[in-house]
Amino acid sequence: QVQVVESGGRSVQAGGSLRLSCAASGDMYARNCMAWFRQAPGTEREGVASIDSGSGNTLYADSVKGRFTISRDNALGKNTVYLEMNNLKPEDAAMYYCAIILSRCRGGLWATDFQYWGQGTQVTVSA
């Protein structure tokens, strides 16, 4: 089993910045894919960004390119991923979830590919 815990969500004004963190523990594989998804009330869960543990390759949704940056810390078996969010817009407000595949990233941001999920951290953006 893998445990996933997100943190960092809070209320921020439009134009502001925020950094989310996700820590994974348990039966993690060295090669894995960690990603952020988000879901606002009444909408489907949307892939935001992913990062591969081996290649370091990243993938972003068009809606966040140039504003969000995903990064990870693999030092000493630490599996932590961050999402730096800049120039936040009201439409970025959502519950943000961290998700994991115990293999390389598969080239897309499809929720059905991801095996483990956290409980989410809420981001609120006021205009």
Backbone atoms as SQL, in Angstrom:
CREATE TABLE atoms (id INTEGER PRIMARY KEY, chain TEXT, resi INTEGER, resn TEXT, atom TEXT, x REAL, y REAL, z REAL);
INSERT INTO atoms VALUES
  (1, 'A', 1, 'GLN', 'N', 0.829, -1.195, 0.000),
  (2, 'A', 1, 'GLN', 'CA', 0.000, 0.000, 0.000),
  (3, 'A', 1, 'GLN', 'C', 0.864, 1.246, 0.000),
  (4, 'A', 2, 'VAL', 'N', 0.313, 2.294, -0.549),
  (5, 'A', 2, 'VAL', 'CA', 0.982, 3.592, -0.611),
  (6, 'A', 2, 'VAL', 'C', 0.077, 4.621, 0.055),
  (7, 'A', 3, 'GLN', 'N', 0.685, 5.439, 0.881),
  (8, 'A', 3, 'GLN', 'CA', -0.045, 6.516, 1.531),
  (9, 'A', 3, 'GLN', 'C', 0.359, 7.833, 0.872),
  (10, 'A', 4, 'VAL', 'N', -0.631, 8.666, 0.636),
  (11, 'A', 4, 'VAL', 'CA', -0.413, 9.932, -0.055),
  (12, 'A', 4, 'VAL', 'C', -1.043, 11.052, 0.765),
  (13, 'A', 5, 'VAL', 'N', -0.248, 12.060, 1.086),
  (14, 'A', 5, 'VAL', 'CA', -0.750, 13.160, 1.903),
  (15, 'A', 5, 'VAL', 'C', -0.388, 14.485, 1.254),
  (16, 'A', 6, 'GLU', 'N', -1.412, 15.285, 0.966),
  (17, 'A', 6, 'GLU', 'CA', -1.197, 16.609, 0.391),
  (18, 'A', 6, 'GLU', 'C', -1.267, 17.669, 1.477),
  (19, 'A', 7, 'SER', 'N', -0.620, 18.802, 1.202),
  (20, 'A', 7, 'SER', 'CA', -0.707, 19.934, 2.120),
  (21, 'A', 7, 'SER', 'C', -0.440, 21.215, 1.344),
  (22, 'A', 8, 'GLY', 'N', -0.734, 22.335, 1.970),
  (23, 'A', 8, 'GLY', 'CA', -0.404, 23.630, 1.399),
  (24, 'A', 8, 'GLY', 'C', -1.565, 24.429, 0.864),
  (25, 'A', 9, 'GLY', 'N', -2.713, 23.813, 0.737),
  (26, 'A', 9, 'GLY', 'CA', -3.850, 24.550, 0.217),
  (27, 'A', 9, 'GLY', 'C', -4.350, 25.599, 1.199),
  (28, 'A', 10, 'ARG', 'N', -4.785, 26.715, 0.654),
  (29, 'A', 10, 'ARG', 'CA', -5.340, 27.780, 1.484),
  (30, 'A', 10, 'ARG', 'C', -6.026, 28.778, 0.577),
  (31, 'A', 11, 'SER', 'N', -6.531, 29.843, 1.161),
  (32, 'A', 11, 'SER', 'CA', -7.182, 30.896, 0.409),
  (33, 'A', 11, 'SER', 'C', -6.157, 31.950, 0.004),
  (34, 'A', 12, 'VAL', 'N', -6.239, 32.395, -1.252),
  (35, 'A', 12, 'VAL', 'CA', -5.297, 33.374, -1.770),
  (36, 'A', 12, 'VAL', 'C', -6.038, 34.304, -2.734),
  (37, 'A', 13, 'GLN', 'N', -5.528, 35.499, -2.906),
  (38, 'A', 13, 'GLN', 'CA', -6.140, 36.422, -3.848),
  (39, 'A', 13, 'GLN', 'C', -5.656, 36.146, -5.263),
  (40, 'A', 14, 'ALA', 'N', -6.474, 36.499, -6.227),
  (41, 'A', 14, 'ALA', 'CA', -6.094, 36.354, -7.630),
  (42, 'A', 14, 'ALA', 'C', -4.776, 37.081, -7.885),
  (43, 'A', 15, 'GLY', 'N', -3.916, 36.437, -8.670),
  (44, 'A', 15, 'GLY', 'CA', -2.592, 36.992, -8.925),
  (45, 'A', 15, 'GLY', 'C', -1.541, 36.521, -7.954),
  (46, 'A', 16, 'GLY', 'N', -1.975, 35.880, -6.904),
  (47, 'A', 16, 'GLY', 'CA', -1.046, 35.414, -5.885),
  (48, 'A', 16, 'GLY', 'C', -0.423, 34.079, -6.228),
  (49, 'A', 17, 'SER', 'N', 0.388, 33.575, -5.301),
  (50, 'A', 17, 'SER', 'CA', 1.118, 32.325, -5.500),
  (51, 'A', 17, 'SER', 'C', 0.887, 31.385, -4.325),
  (52, 'A', 18, 'LEU', 'N', 1.111, 30.115, -4.607),
  (53, 'A', 18, 'LEU', 'CA', 0.904, 29.093, -3.593),
  (54, 'A', 18, 'LEU', 'C', 1.755, 27.888, -3.952),
  (55, 'A', 19, 'ARG', 'N', 2.251, 27.178, -2.944),
  (56, 'A', 19, 'ARG', 'CA', 2.977, 25.948, -3.207),
  (57, 'A', 19, 'ARG', 'C', 2.316, 24.800, -2.468),
  (58, 'A', 20, 'LEU', 'N', 1.938, 23.780, -3.225),
  (59, 'A', 20, 'LEU', 'CA', 1.369, 22.566, -2.651),
  (60, 'A', 20, 'LEU', 'C', 2.452, 21.504, -2.535),
  (61, 'A', 21, 'SER', 'N', 2.311, 20.667, -1.518),
  (62, 'A', 21, 'SER', 'CA', 3.243, 19.558, -1.313),
  (63, 'A', 21, 'SER', 'C', 2.478, 18.258, -1.233),
  (64, 'A', 22, 'CYS', 'N', 3.145, 17.195, -1.662),
  (65, 'A', 22, 'CYS', 'CA', 2.554, 15.859, -1.581),
  (66, 'A', 22, 'CYS', 'C', 3.648, 14.898, -1.155),
  (67, 'A', 23, 'ALA', 'N', 3.409, 14.186, -0.089),
  (68, 'A', 23, 'ALA', 'CA', 4.367, 13.197, 0.400),
  (69, 'A', 23, 'ALA', 'C', 3.784, 11.808, 0.262),
  (70, 'A', 24, 'ALA', 'N', 4.552, 10.931, -0.359),
  (71, 'A', 24, 'ALA', 'CA', 4.132, 9.547, -0.531),
  (72, 'A', 24, 'ALA', 'C', 5.011, 8.636, 0.306),
  (73, 'A', 25, 'SER', 'N', 4.415, 7.629, 0.890),
  (74, 'A', 25, 'SER', 'CA', 5.166, 6.684, 1.707),
  (75, 'A', 25, 'SER', 'C', 4.561, 5.299, 1.560),
  (76, 'A', 26, 'GLY', 'N', 5.270, 4.323, 2.103),
  (77, 'A', 26, 'GLY', 'CA', 4.793, 2.947, 2.012),
  (78, 'A', 26, 'GLY', 'C', 5.532, 2.191, 0.929),
  (79, 'A', 27, 'ASP', 'N', 4.837, 1.366, 0.201),
  (80, 'A', 27, 'ASP', 'CA', 5.433, 0.476, -0.790),
  (81, 'A', 27, 'ASP', 'C', 5.648, 1.170, -2.132),
  (82, 'A', 28, 'MET', 'N', 6.423, 2.258, -2.072),
  (83, 'A', 28, 'MET', 'CA', 6.699, 3.001, -3.294),
  (84, 'A', 28, 'MET', 'C', 7.770, 2.309, -4.123),
  (85, 'A', 29, 'TYR', 'N', 7.606, 2.323, -5.423),
  (86, 'A', 29, 'TYR', 'CA', 8.631, 1.836, -6.329),
  (87, 'A', 29, 'TYR', 'C', 9.571, 2.992, -6.657),
  (88, 'A', 30, 'ALA', 'N', 10.827, 2.649, -6.958),
  (89, 'A', 30, 'ALA', 'CA', 11.778, 3.695, -7.305),
  (90, 'A', 30, 'ALA', 'C', 11.326, 4.430, -8.561),
  (91, 'A', 31, 'ARG', 'N', 10.784, 3.679, -9.502),
  (92, 'A', 31, 'ARG', 'CA', 10.283, 4.312, -10.725),
  (93, 'A', 31, 'ARG', 'C', 8.786, 4.528, -10.550),
  (94, 'A', 32, 'ASN', 'N', 8.383, 5.794, -10.576),
  (95, 'A', 32, 'ASN', 'CA', 6.979, 6.100, -10.394),
  (96, 'A', 32, 'ASN', 'C', 6.644, 7.407, -11.070),
  (97, 'A', 33, 'CYS', 'N', 5.397, 7.672, -11.153),
  (98, 'A', 33, 'CYS', 'CA', 4.876, 8.904, -11.736),
  (99, 'A', 33, 'CYS', 'C', 3.979, 9.560, -10.702),
  (100, 'A', 34, 'MET', 'N', 4.260, 10.809, -10.397),
  (101, 'A', 34, 'MET', 'CA', 3.430, 11.538, -9.447),
  (102, 'A', 34, 'MET', 'C', 2.791, 12.715, -10.168),
  (103, 'A', 35, 'ALA', 'N', 1.562, 12.992, -9.828),
  (104, 'A', 35, 'ALA', 'CA', 0.811, 14.009, -10.560),
  (105, 'A', 35, 'ALA', 'C', -0.130, 14.763, -9.638),
  (106, 'A', 36, 'TRP', 'N', -0.568, 15.906, -10.120),
  (107, 'A', 36, 'TRP', 'CA', -1.597, 16.698, -9.465),
  (108, 'A', 36, 'TRP', 'C', -2.831, 16.746, -10.352),
  (109, 'A', 37, 'PHE', 'N', -3.961, 16.557, -9.714),
  (110, 'A', 37, 'PHE', 'CA', -5.258, 16.731, -10.343),
  (111, 'A', 37, 'PHE', 'C', -6.034, 17.753, -9.533),
  (112, 'A', 38, 'ARG', 'N', -7.093, 18.267, -10.111),
  (113, 'A', 38, 'ARG', 'CA', -7.962, 19.176, -9.362),
  (114, 'A', 38, 'ARG', 'C', -9.406, 18.950, -9.766),
  (115, 'A', 39, 'GLN', 'N', -10.274, 19.297, -8.852),
  (116, 'A', 39, 'GLN', 'CA', -11.699, 19.147, -9.108),
  (117, 'A', 39, 'GLN', 'C', -12.463, 20.242, -8.389),
  (118, 'A', 40, 'ALA', 'N', -13.190, 21.016, -9.163),
  (119, 'A', 40, 'ALA', 'CA', -14.068, 22.049, -8.613),
  (120, 'A', 40, 'ALA', 'C', -15.475, 21.471, -8.522),
  (121, 'A', 41, 'PRO', 'N', -16.313, 22.016, -7.661),
  (122, 'A', 41, 'PRO', 'CA', -17.680, 21.492, -7.514),
  (123, 'A', 41, 'PRO', 'C', -18.408, 21.460, -8.850),
  (124, 'A', 42, 'GLY', 'N', -19.037, 20.330, -9.145),
  (125, 'A', 42, 'GLY', 'CA', -19.830, 20.217, -10.359),
  (126, 'A', 42, 'GLY', 'C', -19.032, 19.963, -11.619),
  (127, 'A', 43, 'THR', 'N', -17.726, 19.726, -11.463),
  (128, 'A', 43, 'THR', 'CA', -16.896, 19.475, -12.637),
  (129, 'A', 43, 'THR', 'C', -16.183, 18.133, -12.502),
  (130, 'A', 44, 'GLU', 'N', -15.641, 17.660, -13.608),
  (131, 'A', 44, 'GLU', 'CA', -14.879, 16.422, -13.579),
  (132, 'A', 44, 'GLU', 'C', -13.456, 16.690, -13.085),
  (133, 'A', 45, 'ARG', 'N', -12.842, 15.644, -12.554),
  (134, 'A', 45, 'ARG', 'CA', -11.459, 15.778, -12.109),
  (135, 'A', 45, 'ARG', 'C', -10.557, 16.029, -13.327),
  (136, 'A', 46, 'GLU', 'N', -9.684, 17.022, -13.176),
  (137, 'A', 46, 'GLU', 'CA', -8.847, 17.474, -14.287),
  (138, 'A', 46, 'GLU', 'C', -7.376, 17.276, -13.955),
  (139, 'A', 47, 'GLY', 'N', -6.622, 16.707, -14.875),
  (140, 'A', 47, 'GLY', 'CA', -5.187, 16.576, -14.682),
  (141, 'A', 47, 'GLY', 'C', -4.518, 17.927, -14.808),
  (142, 'A', 48, 'VAL', 'N', -3.597, 18.224, -13.895),
  (143, 'A', 48, 'VAL', 'CA', -2.913, 19.509, -13.890),
  (144, 'A', 48, 'VAL', 'C', -1.476, 19.356, -14.361),
  (145, 'A', 49, 'ALA', 'N', -0.741, 18.425, -13.758),
  (146, 'A', 49, 'ALA', 'CA', 0.670, 18.240, -14.111),
  (147, 'A', 49, 'ALA', 'C', 1.152, 16.903, -13.593),
  (148, 'A', 50, 'SER', 'N', 2.180, 16.366, -14.258),
  (149, 'A', 50, 'SER', 'CA', 2.788, 15.125, -13.796),
  (150, 'A', 50, 'SER', 'C', 4.292, 15.209, -13.959),
  (151, 'A', 51, 'ILE', 'N', 4.990, 14.341, -13.204),
  (152, 'A', 51, 'ILE', 'CA', 6.440, 14.280, -13.301),
  (153, 'A', 51, 'ILE', 'C', 6.898, 12.850, -13.093),
  (154, 'A', 52, 'ASP', 'N', 7.832, 12.427, -13.933),
  (155, 'A', 52, 'ASP', 'CA', 8.332, 11.062, -13.889),
  (156, 'A', 52, 'ASP', 'C', 9.585, 10.992, -13.009),
  (157, 'A', 53, 'SER', 'N', 9.670, 9.984, -12.165),
  (158, 'A', 53, 'SER', 'CA', 10.796, 9.878, -11.233),
  (159, 'A', 53, 'SER', 'C', 12.102, 9.545, -11.937),
  (160, 'A', 54, 'GLY', 'N', 12.023, 8.831, -13.063),
  (161, 'A', 54, 'GLY', 'CA', 13.238, 8.412, -13.752),
  (162, 'A', 54, 'GLY', 'C', 13.746, 9.474, -14.708),
  (163, 'A', 55, 'SER', 'N', 12.930, 9.862, -15.664),
  (164, 'A', 55, 'SER', 'CA', 13.349, 10.805, -16.699),
  (165, 'A', 55, 'SER', 'C', 13.273, 12.255, -16.224),
  (166, 'A', 56, 'GLY', 'N', 12.417, 12.522, -15.239),
  (167, 'A', 56, 'GLY', 'CA', 12.181, 13.895, -14.826),
  (168, 'A', 56, 'GLY', 'C', 11.256, 14.638, -15.772),
  (169, 'A', 57, 'ASN', 'N', 10.756, 13.938, -16.783),
  (170, 'A', 57, 'ASN', 'CA', 9.865, 14.592, -17.744),
  (171, 'A', 57, 'ASN', 'C', 8.607, 15.079, -17.053),
  (172, 'A', 58, 'THR', 'N', 8.147, 16.242, -17.483),
  (173, 'A', 58, 'THR', 'CA', 6.936, 16.833, -16.936),
  (174, 'A', 58, 'THR', 'C', 5.893, 17.013, -18.033),
  (175, 'A', 59, 'LEU', 'N', 4.664, 17.068, -17.590),
  (176, 'A', 59, 'LEU', 'CA', 3.538, 17.278, -18.501),
  (177, 'A', 59, 'LEU', 'C', 2.577, 18.226, -17.817),
  (178, 'A', 60, 'TYR', 'N', 2.043, 19.199, -18.551),
  (179, 'A', 60, 'TYR', 'CA', 1.135, 20.184, -17.975),
  (180, 'A', 60, 'TYR', 'C', -0.142, 20.282, -18.796),
  (181, 'A', 61, 'ALA', 'N', -1.227, 20.565, -18.109),
  (182, 'A', 61, 'ALA', 'CA', -2.450, 20.937, -18.795),
  (183, 'A', 61, 'ALA', 'C', -2.252, 22.310, -19.427),
  (184, 'A', 62, 'ASP', 'N', -2.879, 22.526, -20.565),
  (185, 'A', 62, 'ASP', 'CA', -2.729, 23.808, -21.253),
  (186, 'A', 62, 'ASP', 'C', -3.146, 24.977, -20.363),
  (187, 'A', 63, 'SER', 'N', -4.123, 24.750, -19.527),
  (188, 'A', 63, 'SER', 'CA', -4.666, 25.829, -18.706),
  (189, 'A', 63, 'SER', 'C', -3.686, 26.347, -17.655),
  (190, 'A', 64, 'VAL', 'N', -2.625, 25.587, -17.378),
  (191, 'A', 64, 'VAL', 'CA', -1.686, 26.001, -16.335),
  (192, 'A', 64, 'VAL', 'C', -0.271, 26.220, -16.858),
  (193, 'A', 65, 'LYS', 'N', -0.034, 25.935, -18.118),
  (194, 'A', 65, 'LYS', 'CA', 1.312, 26.096, -18.675),
  (195, 'A', 65, 'LYS', 'C', 1.798, 27.536, -18.508),
  (196, 'A', 66, 'GLY', 'N', 3.031, 27.671, -18.070),
  (197, 'A', 66, 'GLY', 'CA', 3.600, 28.994, -17.866),
  (198, 'A', 66, 'GLY', 'C', 3.293, 29.600, -16.512),
  (199, 'A', 67, 'ARG', 'N', 2.361, 29.007, -15.770),
  (200, 'A', 67, 'ARG', 'CA', 2.007, 29.536, -14.449),
  (201, 'A', 67, 'ARG', 'C', 2.331, 28.541, -13.333),
  (202, 'A', 68, 'PHE', 'N', 2.185, 27.263, -13.608),
  (203, 'A', 68, 'PHE', 'CA', 2.418, 26.228, -12.598),
  (204, 'A', 68, 'PHE', 'C', 3.701, 25.468, -12.924),
  (205, 'A', 69, 'THR', 'N', 4.394, 25.035, -11.886),
  (206, 'A', 69, 'THR', 'CA', 5.594, 24.228, -12.047),
  (207, 'A', 69, 'THR', 'C', 5.536, 23.050, -11.087),
  (208, 'A', 70, 'ILE', 'N', 5.719, 21.853, -11.639),
  (209, 'A', 70, 'ILE', 'CA', 5.766, 20.657, -10.810),
  (210, 'A', 70, 'ILE', 'C', 7.225, 20.252, -10.636),
  (211, 'A', 71, 'SER', 'N', 7.576, 19.842, -9.442),
  (212, 'A', 71, 'SER', 'CA', 8.931, 19.383, -9.168),
  (213, 'A', 71, 'SER', 'C', 8.857, 18.272, -8.128),
  (214, 'A', 72, 'ARG', 'N', 9.975, 17.576, -7.947),
  (215, 'A', 72, 'ARG', 'CA', 9.944, 16.488, -6.976),
  (216, 'A', 72, 'ARG', 'C', 11.285, 16.354, -6.289),
  (217, 'A', 73, 'ASP', 'N', 11.257, 15.733, -5.122),
  (218, 'A', 73, 'ASP', 'CA', 12.440, 15.480, -4.316),
  (219, 'A', 73, 'ASP', 'C', 12.518, 13.988, -4.086),
  (220, 'A', 74, 'ASN', 'N', 13.508, 13.354, -4.711),
  (221, 'A', 74, 'ASN', 'CA', 13.680, 11.909, -4.571),
  (222, 'A', 74, 'ASN', 'C', 14.838, 11.547, -3.658),
  (223, 'A', 75, 'ALA', 'N', 15.413, 12.527, -3.000),
  (224, 'A', 75, 'ALA', 'CA', 16.607, 12.283, -2.195),
  (225, 'A', 75, 'ALA', 'C', 16.346, 11.275, -1.087),
  (226, 'A', 76, 'LEU', 'N', 17.254, 10.309, -0.947),
  (227, 'A', 76, 'LEU', 'CA', 17.215, 9.340, 0.149),
  (228, 'A', 76, 'LEU', 'C', 15.852, 8.669, 0.272),
  (229, 'A', 77, 'GLY', 'N', 15.285, 8.308, -0.873),
  (230, 'A', 77, 'GLY', 'CA', 14.012, 7.612, -0.850),
  (231, 'A', 77, 'GLY', 'C', 12.817, 8.469, -0.530),
  (232, 'A', 78, 'LYS', 'N', 13.037, 9.753, -0.446),
  (233, 'A', 78, 'LYS', 'CA', 11.925, 10.657, -0.162),
  (234, 'A', 78, 'LYS', 'C', 11.126, 10.867, -1.428),
  (235, 'A', 79, 'ASN', 'N', 9.865, 10.601, -1.385),
  (236, 'A', 79, 'ASN', 'CA', 8.993, 10.784, -2.542),
  (237, 'A', 79, 'ASN', 'C', 8.051, 11.932, -2.266),
  (238, 'A', 80, 'THR', 'N', 8.508, 13.107, -2.607),
  (239, 'A', 80, 'THR', 'CA', 7.733, 14.309, -2.382),
  (240, 'A', 80, 'THR', 'C', 7.630, 15.078, -3.678),
  (241, 'A', 81, 'VAL', 'N', 6.445, 15.525, -3.990),
  (242, 'A', 81, 'VAL', 'CA', 6.239, 16.321, -5.187),
  (243, 'A', 81, 'VAL', 'C', 5.618, 17.652, -4.792),
  (244, 'A', 82, 'TYR', 'N', 5.989, 18.693, -5.518),
  (245, 'A', 82, 'TYR', 'CA', 5.506, 20.038, -5.236),
  (246, 'A', 82, 'TYR', 'C', 4.794, 20.592, -6.470),
  (247, 'A', 83, 'LEU', 'N', 3.876, 21.488, -6.213),
  (248, 'A', 83, 'LEU', 'CA', 3.240, 22.223, -7.294),
  (249, 'A', 83, 'LEU', 'C', 3.315, 23.696, -6.940),
  (250, 'A', 84, 'GLU', 'N', 4.174, 24.401, -7.652),
  (251, 'A', 84, 'GLU', 'CA', 4.303, 25.843, -7.473),
  (252, 'A', 84, 'GLU', 'C', 3.298, 26.501, -8.400),
  (253, 'A', 85, 'MET', 'N', 2.400, 27.289, -7.835),
  (254, 'A', 85, 'MET', 'CA', 1.334, 27.911, -8.607),
  (255, 'A', 85, 'MET', 'C', 1.484, 29.421, -8.524),
  (256, 'A', 86, 'ASN', 'N', 1.641, 30.053, -9.659),
  (257, 'A', 86, 'ASN', 'CA', 1.801, 31.501, -9.729),
  (258, 'A', 86, 'ASN', 'C', 0.675, 32.122, -10.543),
  (259, 'A', 87, 'ASN', 'N', 0.485, 33.398, -10.336),
  (260, 'A', 87, 'ASN', 'CA', -0.549, 34.133, -11.071),
  (261, 'A', 87, 'ASN', 'C', -1.887, 33.391, -11.023),
  (262, 'A', 88, 'LEU', 'N', -2.296, 33.048, -9.834),
  (263, 'A', 88, 'LEU', 'CA', -3.511, 32.264, -9.656),
  (264, 'A', 88, 'LEU', 'C', -4.738, 33.037, -10.109),
  (265, 'A', 89, 'LYS', 'N', -5.659, 32.294, -10.703),
  (266, 'A', 89, 'LYS', 'CA', -6.904, 32.868, -11.202),
  (267, 'A', 89, 'LYS', 'C', -8.069, 32.241, -10.440),
  (268, 'A', 90, 'PRO', 'N', -9.208, 32.915, -10.406),
  (269, 'A', 90, 'PRO', 'CA', -10.372, 32.334, -9.726),
  (270, 'A', 90, 'PRO', 'C', -10.730, 30.942, -10.267),
  (271, 'A', 91, 'GLU', 'N', -10.490, 30.707, -11.537),
  (272, 'A', 91, 'GLU', 'CA', -10.815, 29.394, -12.113),
  (273, 'A', 91, 'GLU', 'C', -9.852, 28.298, -11.674),
  (274, 'A', 92, 'ASP', 'N', -8.778, 28.651, -10.984),
  (275, 'A', 92, 'ASP', 'CA', -7.876, 27.646, -10.422),
  (276, 'A', 92, 'ASP', 'C', -8.383, 27.098, -9.088),
  (277, 'A', 93, 'ALA', 'N', -9.400, 27.719, -8.538),
  (278, 'A', 93, 'ALA', 'CA', -9.932, 27.268, -7.261),
  (279, 'A', 93, 'ALA', 'C', -10.518, 25.868, -7.397),
  (280, 'A', 94, 'ALA', 'N', -10.099, 24.979, -6.525),
  (281, 'A', 94, 'ALA', 'CA', -10.539, 23.582, -6.596),
  (282, 'A', 94, 'ALA', 'C', -9.922, 22.812, -5.437),
  (283, 'A', 95, 'MET', 'N', -10.365, 21.578, -5.296),
  (284, 'A', 95, 'MET', 'CA', -9.664, 20.643, -4.433),
  (285, 'A', 95, 'MET', 'C', -8.555, 20.043, -5.286),
  (286, 'A', 96, 'TYR', 'N', -7.344, 20.086, -4.775),
  (287, 'A', 96, 'TYR', 'CA', -6.192, 19.555, -5.497),
  (288, 'A', 96, 'TYR', 'C', -5.788, 18.214, -4.897),
  (289, 'A', 97, 'TYR', 'N', -5.630, 17.242, -5.779),
  (290, 'A', 97, 'TYR', 'CA', -5.297, 15.891, -5.369),
  (291, 'A', 97, 'TYR', 'C', -3.941, 15.478, -5.942),
  (292, 'A', 98, 'CYS', 'N', -3.209, 14.738, -5.145),
  (293, 'A', 98, 'CYS', 'CA', -1.968, 14.127, -5.597),
  (294, 'A', 98, 'CYS', 'C', -2.252, 12.667, -5.935),
  (295, 'A', 99, 'ALA', 'N', -1.646, 12.189, -7.012),
  (296, 'A', 99, 'ALA', 'CA', -1.905, 10.819, -7.453),
  (297, 'A', 99, 'ALA', 'C', -0.612, 10.175, -7.927),
  (298, 'A', 100, 'ILE', 'N', -0.583, 8.852, -7.869),
  (299, 'A', 100, 'ILE', 'CA', 0.653, 8.114, -8.147),
  (300, 'A', 100, 'ILE', 'C', 0.380, 6.891, -9.014),
  (301, 'A', 101, 'ILE', 'N', 1.282, 6.671, -9.940),
  (302, 'A', 101, 'ILE', 'CA', 1.356, 5.412, -10.688),
  (303, 'A', 101, 'ILE', 'C', 2.675, 4.768, -10.288),
  (304, 'A', 102, 'LEU', 'N', 2.650, 3.478, -9.978),
  (305, 'A', 102, 'LEU', 'CA', 3.881, 2.769, -9.620),
  (306, 'A', 102, 'LEU', 'C', 4.575, 2.240, -10.860),
  (307, 'A', 103, 'SER', 'N', 4.828, 3.140, -11.773),
  (308, 'A', 103, 'SER', 'CA', 5.572, 2.857, -12.989),
  (309, 'A', 103, 'SER', 'C', 5.870, 4.206, -13.632),
  (310, 'A', 104, 'ARG', 'N', 6.461, 4.186, -14.790),
  (311, 'A', 104, 'ARG', 'CA', 6.752, 5.453, -15.466),
  (312, 'A', 104, 'ARG', 'C', 5.455, 6.150, -15.853),
  (313, 'A', 105, 'CYS', 'N', 5.561, 7.470, -16.061),
  (314, 'A', 105, 'CYS', 'CA', 4.404, 8.208, -16.537),
  (315, 'A', 105, 'CYS', 'C', 4.011, 7.702, -17.920),
  (316, 'A', 106, 'ARG', 'N', 2.720, 7.747, -18.207),
  (317, 'A', 106, 'ARG', 'CA', 2.214, 7.120, -19.427),
  (318, 'A', 106, 'ARG', 'C', 1.887, 8.110, -20.535),
  (319, 'A', 107, 'GLY', 'N', 2.349, 9.351, -20.355),
  (320, 'A', 107, 'GLY', 'CA', 2.197, 10.304, -21.449),
  (321, 'A', 107, 'GLY', 'C', 0.904, 11.086, -21.455),
  (322, 'A', 108, 'GLY', 'N', 0.099, 10.935, -20.419),
  (323, 'A', 108, 'GLY', 'CA', -1.147, 11.690, -20.367),
  (324, 'A', 108, 'GLY', 'C', -1.537, 11.994, -18.937),
  (325, 'A', 109, 'LEU', 'N', -2.615, 12.713, -18.783),
  (326, 'A', 109, 'LEU', 'CA', -3.125, 13.063, -17.454),
  (327, 'A', 109, 'LEU', 'C', -4.538, 12.504, -17.321),
  (328, 'A', 110, 'TRP', 'N', -4.617, 11.170, -17.366),
  (329, 'A', 110, 'TRP', 'CA', -5.900, 10.507, -17.241),
  (330, 'A', 110, 'TRP', 'C', -6.030, 9.914, -15.852),
  (331, 'A', 111, 'ALA', 'N', -7.030, 10.312, -15.153),
  (332, 'A', 111, 'ALA', 'CA', -7.193, 9.887, -13.764),
  (333, 'A', 111, 'ALA', 'C', -7.234, 8.371, -13.626),
  (334, 'A', 112, 'THR', 'N', -7.782, 7.703, -14.618),
  (335, 'A', 112, 'THR', 'CA', -7.921, 6.253, -14.533),
  (336, 'A', 112, 'THR', 'C', -6.579, 5.525, -14.534),
  (337, 'A', 113, 'ASP', 'N', -5.511, 6.182, -14.966),
  (338, 'A', 113, 'ASP', 'CA', -4.186, 5.553, -14.963),
  (339, 'A', 113, 'ASP', 'C', -3.575, 5.496, -13.569),
  (340, 'A', 114, 'PHE', 'N', -4.040, 6.341, -12.678),
  (341, 'A', 114, 'PHE', 'CA', -3.376, 6.521, -11.393),
  (342, 'A', 114, 'PHE', 'C', -3.970, 5.606, -10.330),
  (343, 'A', 115, 'GLN', 'N', -3.063, 4.996, -9.568),
  (344, 'A', 115, 'GLN', 'CA', -3.448, 3.925, -8.657),
  (345, 'A', 115, 'GLN', 'C', -3.732, 4.408, -7.238),
  (346, 'A', 116, 'TYR', 'N', -2.997, 5.411, -6.792),
  (347, 'A', 116, 'TYR', 'CA', -3.124, 5.865, -5.409),
  (348, 'A', 116, 'TYR', 'C', -3.409, 7.365, -5.389),
  (349, 'A', 117, 'TRP', 'N', -4.258, 7.741, -4.456),
  (350, 'A', 117, 'TRP', 'CA', -4.713, 9.125, -4.374),
  (351, 'A', 117, 'TRP', 'C', -4.683, 9.595, -2.921),
  (352, 'A', 118, 'GLY', 'N', -4.413, 10.906, -2.774),
  (353, 'A', 118, 'GLY', 'CA', -4.539, 11.518, -1.468),
  (354, 'A', 118, 'GLY', 'C', -5.954, 12.012, -1.241),
  (355, 'A', 119, 'GLN', 'N', -6.163, 12.618, -0.082),
  (356, 'A', 119, 'GLN', 'CA', -7.485, 13.115, 0.293),
  (357, 'A', 119, 'GLN', 'C', -7.759, 14.505, -0.251),
  (358, 'A', 120, 'GLY', 'N', -6.731, 15.179, -0.714),
  (359, 'A', 120, 'GLY', 'CA', -6.916, 16.482, -1.316),
  (360, 'A', 120, 'GLY', 'C', -6.599, 17.632, -0.373),
  (361, 'A', 121, 'THR', 'N', -6.286, 18.774, -0.975),
  (362, 'A', 121, 'THR', 'CA', -6.062, 20.010, -0.231),
  (363, 'A', 121, 'THR', 'C', -6.770, 21.128, -0.990),
  (364, 'A', 122, 'GLN', 'N', -7.504, 21.951, -0.261),
  (365, 'A', 122, 'GLN', 'CA', -8.381, 22.934, -0.891),
  (366, 'A', 122, 'GLN', 'C', -7.637, 24.224, -1.222),
  (367, 'A', 123, 'VAL', 'N', -7.809, 24.673, -2.457),
  (368, 'A', 123, 'VAL', 'CA', -7.268, 25.961, -2.891),
  (369, 'A', 123, 'VAL', 'C', -8.448, 26.868, -3.237),
  (370, 'A', 124, 'THR', 'N', -8.492, 28.020, -2.618),
  (371, 'A', 124, 'THR', 'CA', -9.519, 29.008, -2.882),
  (372, 'A', 124, 'THR', 'C', -8.859, 30.262, -3.422),
  (373, 'A', 125, 'VAL', 'N', -9.383, 30.803, -4.508),
  (374, 'A', 125, 'VAL', 'CA', -8.814, 32.006, -5.115),
  (375, 'A', 125, 'VAL', 'C', -9.920, 33.055, -5.202),
  (376, 'A', 126, 'SER', 'N', -9.704, 34.166, -4.544),
  (377, 'A', 126, 'SER', 'CA', -10.704, 35.228, -4.547),
  (378, 'A', 126, 'SER', 'C', -10.305, 36.300, -5.559),
  (379, 'A', 127, 'ALA', 'N', -11.320, 36.826, -6.226),
  (380, 'A', 127, 'ALA', 'CA', -11.067, 37.837, -7.267),
  (381, 'A', 127, 'ALA', 'C', -10.700, 39.180, -6.661);
